[in-house]
Amino acid sequence: MKFGKVEDPSKINFTLPKDHPRTQEILSRNTEGLENISVGAAKWTKSEMKGFYPKGTKDELKYYSTQFNSIELNGTFYGMPAPEQILTWKDKTPANFKFFPKITSTISHYRRLIDVTDHVTQFATSVLNFEEKLGMVFLQLHDNYQPKDYSRLEKFVKEWPKEVPLAIELRNSEWYNNEEIFNITCDLFEEHQITNIIVDTPGRRDMLHMRLTTPTTFIRFVAAGTEIDLTRLDEWVERLTAWKKEGLQNIYFFVHQGFEKDSPLLASYLVKKLNEIWKTDLHIPKMATESIGSLF
């Protein structure tokens, strides 16, 4: 992921900010405890996940799903997924595997949420073929989609099919610089059970808003490519532990890099830490040719 990239990560303050005042109240609404922990990468392609796949691996997704329990499915951004393709992906993966497809760019970037009812219906109908393996769909708005177009976003949210869980990533800085519009938008998400995506990326610390709108946290973690990434993950484990105590229901955590070589290693580090502290038994993804000690 090139978004938020900086030339010198050592100049960035990576400390997580305090929670938004509303977050604790949102978490307290869940009385069922933590139900899901999904940790994954953004891609499963062998060409980018160097060192991850054993030599001779022919079916990348099938192998990937033996190591991770989820995938942030960015491929659906580039074209409307056919139901047949959805079923093929679904059938290749274990029972506990979850897909998190990105809404197609036709809806988010080209039509910019204008007259998208038919496209939304087609997309939703298609991804529902994942059935129990559908984790959550997410909408990523263009960097230049600003609050002046709030009415389109409001209409989109209100008309979104409720049977498909949805998260939204707002990228333009004006959503965060204007406290009034940020609160109005979060209230909209909260009312319609839309999860507010948190992006932890070096060059855009404003997107680290820590404002949950549901008891689900959807985190897109963008690696800096230095030792600081392990410290950043340690801090996330601390924050997730606090949220877990307060009522967190679902954790969806996806690791990104401009080049995905180290994403499996960072995800492995996170899973191992969660297992150690929470006494969980999540599978720790393994590299075929490298170990966690070779990360940096």
mmCIF file of C-alpha atoms in Angstrom:
data_model
loop_
_atom_site.group_PDB
_atom_site.id
_atom_site.type_symbol
_atom_site.label_atom_id
_atom_site.label_comp_id
_atom_site.label_asym_id
_atom_site.label_seq_id
_atom_site.Cartn_x
_atom_site.Cartn_y
_atom_site.Cartn_z
ATOM 1 C CA MET A 1 0.000 0.000 0.000
ATOM 2 C CA LYS A 2 1.592 3.296 -1.109
ATOM 3 C CA PHE A 3 -1.039 5.446 0.596
ATOM 4 C CA GLY A 4 0.480 7.212 3.610
ATOM 5 C CA LYS A 5 4.042 6.258 2.700
ATOM 6 C CA VAL A 6 6.853 8.487 3.994
ATOM 7 C CA GLU A 7 10.519 8.719 3.072
ATOM 8 C CA ASP A 8 11.802 8.609 6.657
ATOM 9 C CA PRO A 9 9.611 6.676 9.135
ATOM 10 C CA SER A 10 11.980 7.574 11.989
ATOM 11 C CA LYS A 11 10.493 11.084 12.001
ATOM 12 C CA ILE A 12 6.946 9.818 12.638
ATOM 13 C CA ASN A 13 5.369 9.634 16.082
ATOM 14 C CA PHE A 14 3.832 6.144 15.980
ATOM 15 C CA THR A 15 2.303 6.239 19.461
ATOM 16 C CA LEU A 16 -1.366 5.326 19.362
ATOM 17 C CA PRO A 17 -3.625 8.219 20.387
ATOM 18 C CA LYS A 18 -6.110 7.966 23.215
ATOM 19 C CA ASP A 19 -9.519 6.488 22.509
ATOM 20 C CA HIS A 20 -12.248 8.763 21.280
ATOM 21 C CA PRO A 21 -14.620 9.509 24.209
ATOM 22 C CA ARG A 22 -17.446 7.647 22.475
ATOM 23 C CA THR A 23 -15.546 4.383 21.940
ATOM 24 C CA GLN A 24 -15.941 2.950 25.424
ATOM 25 C CA GLU A 25 -19.701 3.485 25.337
ATOM 26 C CA ILE A 26 -19.934 1.705 21.983
ATOM 27 C CA LEU A 27 -17.966 -1.264 23.327
ATOM 28 C CA SER A 28 -20.065 -1.507 26.482
ATOM 29 C CA ARG A 29 -23.133 -2.332 24.384
ATOM 30 C CA ASN A 30 -21.740 -5.766 23.588
ATOM 31 C CA THR A 31 -22.388 -8.206 26.418
ATOM 32 C CA GLU A 32 -21.467 -11.371 24.509
ATOM 33 C CA GLY A 33 -17.700 -10.984 24.720
ATOM 34 C CA LEU A 34 -15.129 -11.410 21.957
ATOM 35 C CA GLU A 35 -16.469 -13.624 19.165
ATOM 36 C CA ASN A 36 -14.050 -13.320 16.237
ATOM 37 C CA ILE A 37 -10.360 -12.668 15.681
ATOM 38 C CA SER A 38 -9.420 -12.369 12.011
ATOM 39 C CA VAL A 39 -5.822 -11.573 11.083
ATOM 40 C CA GLY A 40 -4.696 -11.595 7.479
ATOM 41 C CA ALA A 41 -2.820 -9.999 4.620
ATOM 42 C CA ALA A 42 -4.097 -7.938 1.725
ATOM 43 C CA LYS A 43 -3.108 -10.338 -1.063
ATOM 44 C CA TRP A 44 -2.383 -13.992 -1.637
ATOM 45 C CA THR A 45 -0.297 -13.741 -4.815
ATOM 46 C CA LYS A 46 2.951 -15.704 -4.857
ATOM 47 C CA SER A 47 4.712 -12.971 -6.839
ATOM 48 C CA GLU A 48 4.480 -10.541 -3.902
ATOM 49 C CA MET A 49 4.464 -12.878 -0.893
ATOM 50 C CA LYS A 50 8.102 -13.840 -1.377
ATOM 51 C CA GLY A 51 9.256 -16.625 0.910
ATOM 52 C CA PHE A 52 5.751 -17.429 2.111
ATOM 53 C CA TYR A 53 4.752 -20.256 -0.233
ATOM 54 C CA PRO A 54 6.554 -23.609 -0.310
ATOM 55 C CA LYS A 55 8.264 -24.420 -3.565
ATOM 56 C CA GLY A 56 5.848 -25.975 -6.016
ATOM 57 C CA THR A 57 2.686 -24.439 -4.541
ATOM 58 C CA LYS A 58 0.128 -24.347 -7.331
ATOM 59 C CA ASP A 59 -3.018 -23.104 -5.606
ATOM 60 C CA GLU A 60 -2.056 -19.949 -3.714
ATOM 61 C CA LEU A 61 -5.397 -19.281 -2.021
ATOM 62 C CA LYS A 62 -5.752 -22.874 -0.888
ATOM 63 C CA TYR A 63 -2.340 -22.765 0.783
ATOM 64 C CA TYR A 64 -2.788 -19.218 2.106
ATOM 65 C CA SER A 65 -5.964 -20.326 3.913
ATOM 66 C CA THR A 66 -4.033 -23.020 5.786
ATOM 67 C CA GLN A 67 -1.902 -20.281 7.375
ATOM 68 C CA PHE A 68 -4.317 -17.364 7.789
ATOM 69 C CA ASN A 69 -7.979 -17.324 8.811
ATOM 70 C CA SER A 70 -8.919 -14.337 6.625
ATOM 71 C CA ILE A 71 -8.033 -12.230 3.601
ATOM 72 C CA GLU A 72 -8.659 -8.598 2.806
ATOM 73 C CA LEU A 73 -9.962 -9.208 -0.690
ATOM 74 C CA ASN A 74 -8.747 -6.172 -2.621
ATOM 75 C CA GLY A 75 -9.172 -7.907 -5.976
ATOM 76 C CA THR A 76 -12.904 -7.195 -5.998
ATOM 77 C CA PHE A 77 -12.099 -3.466 -6.129
ATOM 78 C CA TYR A 78 -10.974 -3.841 -9.736
ATOM 79 C CA GLY A 79 -14.031 -5.619 -11.087
ATOM 80 C CA MET A 80 -17.468 -6.819 -10.083
ATOM 81 C CA PRO A 81 -16.997 -10.367 -8.756
ATOM 82 C CA ALA A 82 -19.018 -13.058 -10.514
ATOM 83 C CA PRO A 83 -21.007 -15.422 -8.270
ATOM 84 C CA GLU A 84 -19.161 -18.367 -9.830
ATOM 85 C CA GLN A 85 -15.805 -16.870 -8.817
ATOM 86 C CA ILE A 86 -17.066 -16.291 -5.278
ATOM 87 C CA LEU A 87 -18.108 -19.925 -4.992
ATOM 88 C CA THR A 88 -14.728 -21.087 -6.321
ATOM 89 C CA TRP A 89 -12.870 -19.058 -3.696
ATOM 90 C CA LYS A 90 -15.267 -20.182 -0.975
ATOM 91 C CA ASP A 91 -14.869 -23.874 -1.783
ATOM 92 C CA LYS A 92 -11.063 -23.712 -1.634
ATOM 93 C CA THR A 93 -10.914 -22.542 1.978
ATOM 94 C CA PRO A 94 -11.470 -24.136 5.410
ATOM 95 C CA ALA A 95 -14.726 -23.779 7.319
ATOM 96 C CA ASN A 96 -13.449 -21.039 9.634
ATOM 97 C CA PHE A 97 -11.980 -18.845 6.876
ATOM 98 C CA LYS A 98 -13.408 -15.353 6.261
ATOM 99 C CA PHE A 99 -13.327 -13.064 3.216
ATOM 100 C CA PHE A 100 -13.396 -9.246 3.460
ATOM 101 C CA PRO A 101 -14.087 -8.013 -0.093
ATOM 102 C CA LYS A 102 -13.529 -4.393 -1.081
ATOM 103 C CA ILE A 103 -16.442 -2.733 -2.873
ATOM 104 C CA THR A 104 -15.770 -2.308 -6.571
ATOM 105 C CA SER A 105 -14.248 0.950 -7.815
ATOM 106 C CA THR A 106 -17.238 1.463 -10.109
ATOM 107 C CA ILE A 107 -19.235 2.328 -7.010
ATOM 108 C CA SER A 108 -16.618 4.165 -4.954
ATOM 109 C CA HIS A 109 -14.295 5.883 -7.426
ATOM 110 C CA TYR A 110 -15.917 6.148 -10.839
ATOM 111 C CA ARG A 111 -19.543 6.784 -9.922
ATOM 112 C CA ARG A 112 -18.563 8.258 -6.537
ATOM 113 C CA LEU A 113 -21.740 6.892 -4.911
ATOM 114 C CA ILE A 114 -23.989 8.539 -7.529
ATOM 115 C CA ASP A 115 -26.810 6.342 -8.887
ATOM 116 C CA VAL A 116 -25.203 3.140 -7.653
ATOM 117 C CA THR A 117 -28.298 1.230 -6.493
ATOM 118 C CA ASP A 118 -28.087 -1.389 -9.244
ATOM 119 C CA HIS A 119 -24.338 -1.794 -8.813
ATOM 120 C CA VAL A 120 -24.708 -2.195 -5.052
ATOM 121 C CA THR A 121 -27.417 -4.800 -5.533
ATOM 122 C CA GLN A 122 -25.216 -6.728 -7.958
ATOM 123 C CA PHE A 123 -22.200 -6.556 -5.659
ATOM 124 C CA ALA A 124 -24.140 -7.528 -2.531
ATOM 125 C CA THR A 125 -25.911 -10.379 -4.296
ATOM 126 C CA SER A 126 -22.605 -11.727 -5.514
ATOM 127 C CA VAL A 127 -20.677 -11.577 -2.206
ATOM 128 C CA LEU A 128 -23.562 -13.163 -0.315
ATOM 129 C CA ASN A 129 -22.467 -16.359 -2.064
ATOM 130 C CA PHE A 130 -19.637 -16.466 0.475
ATOM 131 C CA GLU A 131 -22.408 -17.301 2.972
ATOM 132 C CA GLU A 132 -20.888 -18.066 6.404
ATOM 133 C CA LYS A 133 -17.413 -17.191 5.074
ATOM 134 C CA LEU A 134 -18.313 -13.549 4.443
ATOM 135 C CA GLY A 135 -16.597 -11.510 7.123
ATOM 136 C CA MET A 136 -17.345 -7.911 6.201
ATOM 137 C CA VAL A 137 -17.491 -5.844 3.020
ATOM 138 C CA PHE A 138 -15.612 -2.543 3.019
ATOM 139 C CA LEU A 139 -15.950 0.693 1.083
ATOM 140 C CA GLN A 140 -12.827 2.771 0.498
ATOM 141 C CA LEU A 141 -13.671 6.253 -0.715
ATOM 142 C CA HIS A 142 -11.307 8.159 -3.001
ATOM 143 C CA ASP A 143 -8.699 10.454 -1.421
ATOM 144 C CA ASN A 144 -10.512 13.450 -2.908
ATOM 145 C CA TYR A 145 -14.005 12.452 -1.769
ATOM 146 C CA GLN A 146 -14.766 15.317 0.622
ATOM 147 C CA PRO A 147 -17.431 16.144 3.229
ATOM 148 C CA LYS A 148 -19.135 18.455 0.744
ATOM 149 C CA ASP A 149 -20.520 15.223 -0.728
ATOM 150 C CA TYR A 150 -21.786 13.977 2.620
ATOM 151 C CA SER A 151 -25.362 13.654 1.308
ATOM 152 C CA ARG A 152 -24.275 10.962 -1.155
ATOM 153 C CA LEU A 153 -22.564 9.020 1.618
ATOM 154 C CA GLU A 154 -25.614 9.380 3.845
ATOM 155 C CA LYS A 155 -27.895 8.027 1.106
ATOM 156 C CA PHE A 156 -25.499 5.162 0.424
ATOM 157 C CA VAL A 157 -25.383 4.174 4.100
ATOM 158 C CA LYS A 158 -29.133 4.389 4.587
ATOM 159 C CA GLU A 159 -29.835 2.259 1.507
ATOM 160 C CA TRP A 160 -27.082 -0.307 2.063
ATOM 161 C CA PRO A 161 -28.528 -3.870 2.293
ATOM 162 C CA LYS A 162 -28.554 -4.700 6.005
ATOM 163 C CA GLU A 163 -27.805 -8.400 5.504
ATOM 164 C CA VAL A 164 -24.277 -7.514 4.329
ATOM 165 C CA PRO A 165 -22.006 -6.170 7.123
ATOM 166 C CA LEU A 166 -20.202 -3.019 5.987
ATOM 167 C CA ALA A 167 -17.138 -1.003 7.006
ATOM 168 C CA ILE A 168 -16.143 2.350 5.513
ATOM 169 C CA GLU A 169 -12.752 4.012 5.114
ATOM 170 C CA LEU A 170 -12.744 7.789 4.761
ATOM 171 C CA ARG A 171 -9.458 9.032 3.286
ATOM 172 C CA ASN A 172 -9.767 12.749 2.683
ATOM 173 C CA SER A 173 -8.274 14.728 5.591
ATOM 174 C CA GLU A 174 -11.262 17.088 5.769
ATOM 175 C CA TRP A 175 -13.343 14.325 7.371
ATOM 176 C CA TYR A 176 -10.962 14.397 10.334
ATOM 177 C CA ASN A 177 -10.051 18.088 10.460
ATOM 178 C CA ASN A 178 -13.666 19.159 10.941
ATOM 179 C CA GLU A 179 -14.837 17.844 14.318
ATOM 180 C CA GLU A 180 -18.485 18.605 13.608
ATOM 181 C CA ILE A 181 -18.628 16.687 10.324
ATOM 182 C CA PHE A 182 -16.587 13.834 11.791
ATOM 183 C CA ASN A 183 -19.045 13.442 14.659
ATOM 184 C CA ILE A 184 -22.055 13.674 12.345
ATOM 185 C CA THR A 185 -20.558 11.002 10.097
ATOM 186 C CA CYS A 186 -19.726 8.701 12.992
ATOM 187 C CA ASP A 187 -23.241 9.132 14.364
ATOM 188 C CA LEU A 188 -24.569 8.089 10.951
ATOM 189 C CA PHE A 189 -22.366 4.992 10.957
ATOM 190 C CA GLU A 190 -23.366 4.182 14.512
ATOM 191 C CA GLU A 191 -27.072 4.467 13.767
ATOM 192 C CA HIS A 192 -26.813 2.102 10.791
ATOM 193 C CA GLN A 193 -24.289 -0.326 12.290
ATOM 194 C CA ILE A 194 -21.473 0.625 9.916
ATOM 195 C CA THR A 195 -17.936 -0.038 11.162
ATOM 196 C CA ASN A 196 -15.544 2.908 10.990
ATOM 197 C CA ILE A 197 -12.215 1.649 9.581
ATOM 198 C CA ILE A 198 -9.009 2.634 11.368
ATOM 199 C CA VAL A 199 -5.932 3.021 9.175
ATOM 200 C CA ASP A 200 -2.536 2.973 10.891
ATOM 201 C CA THR A 201 -0.212 4.301 8.214
ATOM 202 C CA PRO A 202 2.953 6.406 8.683
ATOM 203 C CA GLY A 203 1.984 9.487 6.678
ATOM 204 C CA ARG A 204 -1.664 9.874 7.685
ATOM 205 C CA ARG A 205 -1.910 9.804 11.457
ATOM 206 C CA ASP A 206 -5.287 11.577 11.329
ATOM 207 C CA MET A 207 -6.846 8.307 10.118
ATOM 208 C CA LEU A 208 -5.875 6.763 13.425
ATOM 209 C CA HIS A 209 -9.028 8.255 14.917
ATOM 210 C CA MET A 210 -9.770 5.516 17.492
ATOM 211 C CA ARG A 211 -13.498 6.191 17.133
ATOM 212 C CA LEU A 212 -15.397 2.904 17.027
ATOM 213 C CA THR A 213 -18.953 3.020 15.719
ATOM 214 C CA THR A 214 -19.717 -0.651 16.377
ATOM 215 C CA PRO A 215 -18.169 -3.201 18.779
ATOM 216 C CA THR A 216 -16.094 -4.338 15.779
ATOM 217 C CA THR A 217 -12.668 -2.920 15.010
ATOM 218 C CA PHE A 218 -11.440 -3.094 11.401
ATOM 219 C CA ILE A 219 -7.766 -2.111 11.335
ATOM 220 C CA ARG A 220 -5.607 -1.700 8.242
ATOM 221 C CA PHE A 221 -2.008 -1.664 9.448
ATOM 222 C CA VAL A 222 0.556 -0.298 6.988
ATOM 223 C CA ALA A 223 4.120 -1.335 7.789
ATOM 224 C CA ALA A 224 6.932 1.196 7.854
ATOM 225 C CA GLY A 225 9.517 -1.462 6.991
ATOM 226 C CA THR A 226 11.685 -0.932 10.083
ATOM 227 C CA GLU A 227 11.995 -2.338 13.605
ATOM 228 C CA ILE A 228 9.366 0.174 14.746
ATOM 229 C CA ASP A 229 6.686 -2.068 13.203
ATOM 230 C CA LEU A 230 7.108 -4.630 15.993
ATOM 231 C CA THR A 231 6.764 -1.918 18.636
ATOM 232 C CA ARG A 232 3.668 -0.641 16.854
ATOM 233 C CA LEU A 233 2.141 -4.124 16.926
ATOM 234 C CA ASP A 234 2.966 -4.458 20.627
ATOM 235 C CA GLU A 235 1.040 -1.268 21.268
ATOM 236 C CA TRP A 236 -1.895 -2.543 19.239
ATOM 237 C CA VAL A 237 -1.987 -5.696 21.342
ATOM 238 C CA GLU A 238 -2.212 -3.501 24.454
ATOM 239 C CA ARG A 239 -5.037 -1.435 22.981
ATOM 240 C CA LEU A 240 -6.955 -4.481 21.746
ATOM 241 C CA THR A 241 -6.573 -6.049 25.169
ATOM 242 C CA ALA A 242 -8.146 -2.966 26.753
ATOM 243 C CA TRP A 243 -10.967 -2.957 24.195
ATOM 244 C CA LYS A 244 -11.537 -6.665 24.766
ATOM 245 C CA LYS A 245 -12.120 -5.983 28.459
ATOM 246 C CA GLU A 246 -14.524 -3.161 27.563
ATOM 247 C CA GLY A 247 -16.649 -5.290 25.238
ATOM 248 C CA LEU A 248 -14.956 -5.705 21.852
ATOM 249 C CA GLN A 249 -16.886 -8.233 19.756
ATOM 250 C CA ASN A 250 -14.836 -8.647 16.554
ATOM 251 C CA ILE A 251 -11.229 -7.951 15.587
ATOM 252 C CA TYR A 252 -10.439 -7.649 11.901
ATOM 253 C CA PHE A 253 -6.731 -6.812 11.497
ATOM 254 C CA PHE A 254 -4.991 -6.708 8.108
ATOM 255 C CA VAL A 255 -1.292 -6.091 7.497
ATOM 256 C CA HIS A 256 -0.148 -4.118 4.446
ATOM 257 C CA GLN A 257 3.091 -3.146 2.793
ATOM 258 C CA GLY A 258 3.968 -1.494 -0.486
ATOM 259 C CA PHE A 259 5.547 -4.844 -1.282
ATOM 260 C CA GLU A 260 3.997 -7.637 0.747
ATOM 261 C CA LYS A 261 7.135 -9.684 1.492
ATOM 262 C CA ASP A 262 7.119 -9.099 5.250
ATOM 263 C CA SER A 263 3.340 -9.007 5.783
ATOM 264 C CA PRO A 264 3.140 -12.693 6.811
ATOM 265 C CA LEU A 265 5.972 -12.199 9.297
ATOM 266 C CA LEU A 266 4.296 -9.186 10.897
ATOM 267 C CA ALA A 267 0.955 -10.979 11.027
ATOM 268 C CA SER A 268 2.680 -13.972 12.644
ATOM 269 C CA TYR A 269 4.203 -11.693 15.262
ATOM 270 C CA LEU A 270 0.782 -10.227 16.073
ATOM 271 C CA VAL A 271 -0.921 -13.631 16.329
ATOM 272 C CA LYS A 272 1.855 -14.982 18.543
ATOM 273 C CA LYS A 273 1.504 -12.006 20.904
ATOM 274 C CA LEU A 274 -2.265 -12.429 21.115
ATOM 275 C CA ASN A 275 -1.858 -16.134 21.874
ATOM 276 C CA GLU A 276 0.662 -15.411 24.612
ATOM 277 C CA ILE A 277 -1.356 -12.722 26.357
ATOM 278 C CA TRP A 278 -4.918 -13.937 25.753
ATOM 279 C CA LYS A 279 -4.158 -17.676 25.966
ATOM 280 C CA THR A 280 -5.821 -18.177 22.584
ATOM 281 C CA ASP A 281 -4.845 -20.894 20.134
ATOM 282 C CA LEU A 282 -4.826 -19.030 16.850
ATOM 283 C CA HIS A 283 -2.725 -20.634 14.143
ATOM 284 C CA ILE A 284 0.559 -18.762 13.714
ATOM 285 C CA PRO A 285 1.285 -18.259 9.995
ATOM 286 C CA LYS A 286 4.607 -19.686 8.911
ATOM 287 C CA MET A 287 7.005 -18.630 6.185
ATOM 288 C CA ALA A 288 8.338 -21.371 3.939
ATOM 289 C CA THR A 289 11.856 -19.954 3.746
ATOM 290 C CA GLU A 290 12.203 -17.408 6.548
ATOM 291 C CA SER A 291 11.673 -17.049 10.269
ATOM 292 C CA ILE A 292 10.458 -14.150 12.379
ATOM 293 C CA GLY A 293 14.055 -13.505 13.376
ATOM 294 C CA SER A 294 14.860 -12.522 9.795
ATOM 295 C CA LEU A 295 12.257 -9.764 9.651
ATOM 296 C CA PHE A 296 14.730 -6.873 9.852
#
